[in-house]
Amino acid sequence: EPEVTQTPSHQVTQMGQEVILRCVPISNHLYFYWYRQILGQKVEFLVSFYNNEISEKSEIFDDQFSVERPDGSNFTLKIRSTKLEDSAMYFCASSSTQSTSYEQYFGPGTRLTVT
Amino acid sequence: AQRVTQPEKLLSVFKGAPVELKCNYSYSGSPELFWYVQYSRQRLQLLLRHISRESIKGFTADLNKGETSFHLKKPFAQEEDSAMYYCALKSSATNKLIFGTGTLLAVQP
């Protein structure tokens, strides 16, 4: 069964550094998402991406964040200058359609630790 | 504002006992409601959605618009049901999922 994959599984970085989190969505999916979960808190939507552009973003997704689909398979989340409060689990998801029967398939997550 | 509330952080039951995981939502239109489950060391996966009115692994959930609830129920809990359960809402206008804080279900032998 196809799955969403994410690399790395754990990333440790120093405050102020740039990080890129990588995701490979399911191959025939058209909609891509990033969510994050700070330890002990709820899973929060960051951004959705369709047809090579952002279709929606949350207030968390400020100018420090960007997303890109650099080729036909990868979907990346870049944090330009990390802050301590960016430490969280970051989940990528993809879905094939926006219809009422759609399902978002989640990756295993990347744990980002900012020191 | 769109919001999902799961009032219980932890629900501990014995094997064979009934389970009800509570979920209430706040949304002005017609929401789509989902239950996602995360077993230990595994990814989030869809358990069921209100629109299909199905039973998965013995779990059911009914959307009650009057009470704005979507509680997850199972008549007889199994140890393998132990996991984190998240209720989520999707608005008709967007694709984003709005999650509750989750309830950890622990089924004791």
GROMACS .gro file of N, CA and C in nm, chain A residues 9-21 34-39 41-42 44 46 58-66 77-91 109-115:
model
  162
    9SER      N    1   1.373   1.162   1.016
    9SER     CA    2   1.276   1.132   1.122
    9SER      C    3   1.299   1.226   1.240
   10HIS      N    4   1.423   1.268   1.259
   10HIS     CA    5   1.455   1.361   1.368
   10HIS      C    6   1.561   1.458   1.320
   11GLN      N    7   1.538   1.585   1.343
   11GLN     CA    8   1.632   1.690   1.304
   11GLN      C    9   1.658   1.779   1.424
   12VAL      N   10   1.788   1.794   1.454
   12VAL     CA   11   1.827   1.885   1.563
   12VAL      C   12   1.901   2.002   1.499
   13THR      N   13   1.863   2.123   1.534
   13THR     CA   14   1.924   2.240   1.474
   13THR      C   15   1.940   2.349   1.579
   14GLN      N   16   2.029   2.443   1.550
   14GLN     CA   17   2.047   2.555   1.643
   14GLN      C   18   1.956   2.670   1.602
   15MET      N   19   1.915   2.743   1.701
   15MET     CA   20   1.830   2.860   1.679
   15MET      C   21   1.893   2.951   1.573
   16GLY      N   22   1.809   2.997   1.480
   16GLY     CA   23   1.859   3.085   1.376
   16GLY      C   24   1.900   3.015   1.248
   17GLN      N   25   1.914   2.884   1.254
   17GLN     CA   26   1.952   2.807   1.136
   17GLN      C   27   1.830   2.778   1.049
   18GLU      N   28   1.857   2.752   0.923
   18GLU     CA   29   1.752   2.713   0.829
   18GLU      C   30   1.739   2.561   0.829
   19VAL      N   31   1.614   2.514   0.821
   19VAL     CA   32   1.594   2.370   0.807
   19VAL      C   33   1.499   2.344   0.692
   20ILE      N   34   1.517   2.230   0.630
   20ILE     CA   35   1.425   2.185   0.525
   20ILE      C   36   1.377   2.047   0.561
   21LEU      N   37   1.248   2.035   0.573
   21LEU     CA   38   1.186   1.905   0.601
   21LEU      C   39   1.129   1.852   0.471
   34TRP      N   40   0.099   2.046   0.529
   34TRP     CA   41   0.187   2.035   0.644
   34TRP      C   42   0.107   2.069   0.769
   35TYR      N   43   0.129   1.989   0.872
   35TYR     CA   44   0.072   2.012   1.004
   35TYR      C   45   0.187   2.005   1.103
   36ARG      N   46   0.166   2.062   1.221
   36ARG     CA   47   0.266   2.043   1.325
   36ARG      C   48   0.197   2.015   1.458
   37GLN      N   49   0.272   1.951   1.546
   37GLN     CA   50   0.221   1.921   1.679
   37GLN      C   51   0.331   1.949   1.780
   38ILE      N   52   0.315   2.058   1.854
   38ILE     CA   53   0.404   2.088   1.965
   38ILE      C   54   0.373   1.988   2.076
   39LEU      N   55   0.476   1.944   2.146
   39LEU     CA   56   0.461   1.840   2.249
   39LEU      C   57   0.350   1.875   2.347
   41GLN      N   58   0.042   1.929   2.277
   41GLN     CA   59  -0.064   2.012   2.220
   41GLN      C   60  -0.130   1.943   2.100
   42LYS      N   61  -0.227   2.012   2.043
   42LYS     CA   62  -0.301   1.950   1.933
   42LYS      C   63  -0.226   1.959   1.801
   44GLU      N   64  -0.184   2.093   1.451
   44GLU     CA   65  -0.230   2.220   1.394
   44GLU      C   66  -0.198   2.228   1.246
   46LEU      N   67  -0.083   2.389   0.909
   46LEU     CA   68   0.007   2.497   0.868
   46LEU      C   69  -0.029   2.550   0.729
   58SER      N   70  -0.227   2.892   0.756
   58SER     CA   71  -0.274   2.938   0.887
   58SER      C   72  -0.191   3.059   0.930
   59GLU      N   73  -0.234   3.118   1.042
   59GLU     CA   74  -0.160   3.234   1.094
   59GLU      C   75  -0.022   3.193   1.147
   60ILE      N   76  -0.004   3.065   1.174
   60ILE     CA   77   0.127   3.016   1.217
   60ILE      C   78   0.226   3.027   1.102
   61PHE      N   79   0.179   3.006   0.981
   61PHE     CA   80   0.263   2.999   0.862
   61PHE      C   81   0.302   3.142   0.821
   62ASP      N   82   0.401   3.197   0.891
   62ASP     CA   83   0.442   3.335   0.860
   62ASP      C   84   0.556   3.336   0.759
   63ASP      N   85   0.622   3.450   0.745
   63ASP     CA   86   0.725   3.466   0.642
   63ASP      C   87   0.848   3.377   0.665
   64GLN      N   88   0.860   3.320   0.784
   64GLN     CA   89   0.971   3.230   0.810
   64GLN      C   90   0.953   3.094   0.742
   65PHE      N   91   0.831   3.065   0.704
   65PHE     CA   92   0.798   2.936   0.645
   65PHE      C   93   0.779   2.948   0.495
   66SER      N   94   0.817   2.843   0.424
   66SER     CA   95   0.785   2.835   0.282
   66SER      C   96   0.773   2.688   0.243
   77LEU      N   97   0.911   2.162   0.329
   77LEU     CA   98   0.879   2.273   0.419
   77LEU      C   99   1.011   2.332   0.466
   78LYS      N  100   1.030   2.461   0.440
   78LYS     CA  101   1.152   2.529   0.483
   78LYS      C  102   1.118   2.627   0.594
   79ILE      N  103   1.199   2.622   0.698
   79ILE     CA  104   1.191   2.724   0.803
   79ILE      C  105   1.320   2.802   0.795
   80ARG      N  106   1.309   2.932   0.766
   80ARG     CA  107   1.426   3.013   0.730
   80ARG      C  108   1.520   3.036   0.848
   81SER      N  109   1.469   3.073   0.958
   81SER     CA  110   1.549   3.105   1.076
   81SER      C  111   1.475   3.049   1.197
   82THR      N  112   1.517   2.931   1.238
   82THR     CA  113   1.439   2.860   1.339
   82THR      C  114   1.442   2.929   1.476
   83LYS      N  115   1.331   2.914   1.546
   83LYS     CA  116   1.318   2.965   1.681
   83LYS      C  117   1.294   2.846   1.774
   84LEU      N  118   1.317   2.868   1.903
   84LEU     CA  119   1.296   2.760   2.000
   84LEU      C  120   1.153   2.706   1.990
   85GLU      N  121   1.059   2.797   1.969
   85GLU     CA  122   0.918   2.756   1.965
   85GLU      C  123   0.878   2.680   1.839
   86ASP      N  124   0.972   2.666   1.746
   86ASP     CA  125   0.945   2.583   1.628
   86ASP      C  126   0.966   2.434   1.657
   87SER      N  127   1.020   2.403   1.774
   87SER     CA  128   1.037   2.262   1.811
   87SER      C  129   0.902   2.194   1.817
   88ALA      N  130   0.886   2.090   1.738
   88ALA     CA  131   0.757   2.022   1.725
   88ALA      C  132   0.774   1.901   1.636
   89MET      N  133   0.666   1.825   1.628
   89MET     CA  134   0.657   1.717   1.529
   89MET      C  135   0.589   1.776   1.407
   90TYR      N  136   0.648   1.759   1.290
   90TYR     CA  137   0.590   1.812   1.167
   90TYR      C  138   0.541   1.695   1.082
   91PHE      N  139   0.413   1.701   1.047
   91PHE     CA  140   0.351   1.596   0.968
   91PHE      C  141   0.319   1.648   0.828
  109GLY      N  142   0.601   1.167   1.026
  109GLY     CA  143   0.644   1.286   1.099
  109GLY      C  144   0.794   1.304   1.106
  110THR      N  145   0.836   1.430   1.120
  110THR     CA  146   0.974   1.466   1.149
  110THR      C  147   0.975   1.542   1.281
  111ARG      N  148   1.053   1.491   1.375
  111ARG     CA  149   1.064   1.563   1.502
  111ARG      C  150   1.174   1.667   1.489
  112LEU      N  151   1.138   1.793   1.500
  112LEU     CA  152   1.235   1.903   1.492
  112LEU      C  153   1.264   1.954   1.632
  113THR      N  154   1.391   1.955   1.666
  113THR     CA  155   1.435   2.007   1.796
  113THR      C  156   1.526   2.126   1.770
  114VAL      N  157   1.485   2.241   1.819
  114VAL     CA  158   1.566   2.362   1.805
  114VAL      C  159   1.630   2.393   1.939
  115THR      N  160   1.764   2.404   1.938
  115THR     CA  161   1.836   2.426   2.065
  115THR      C  162   1.897   2.566   2.070
   0.00000   0.00000   0.00000
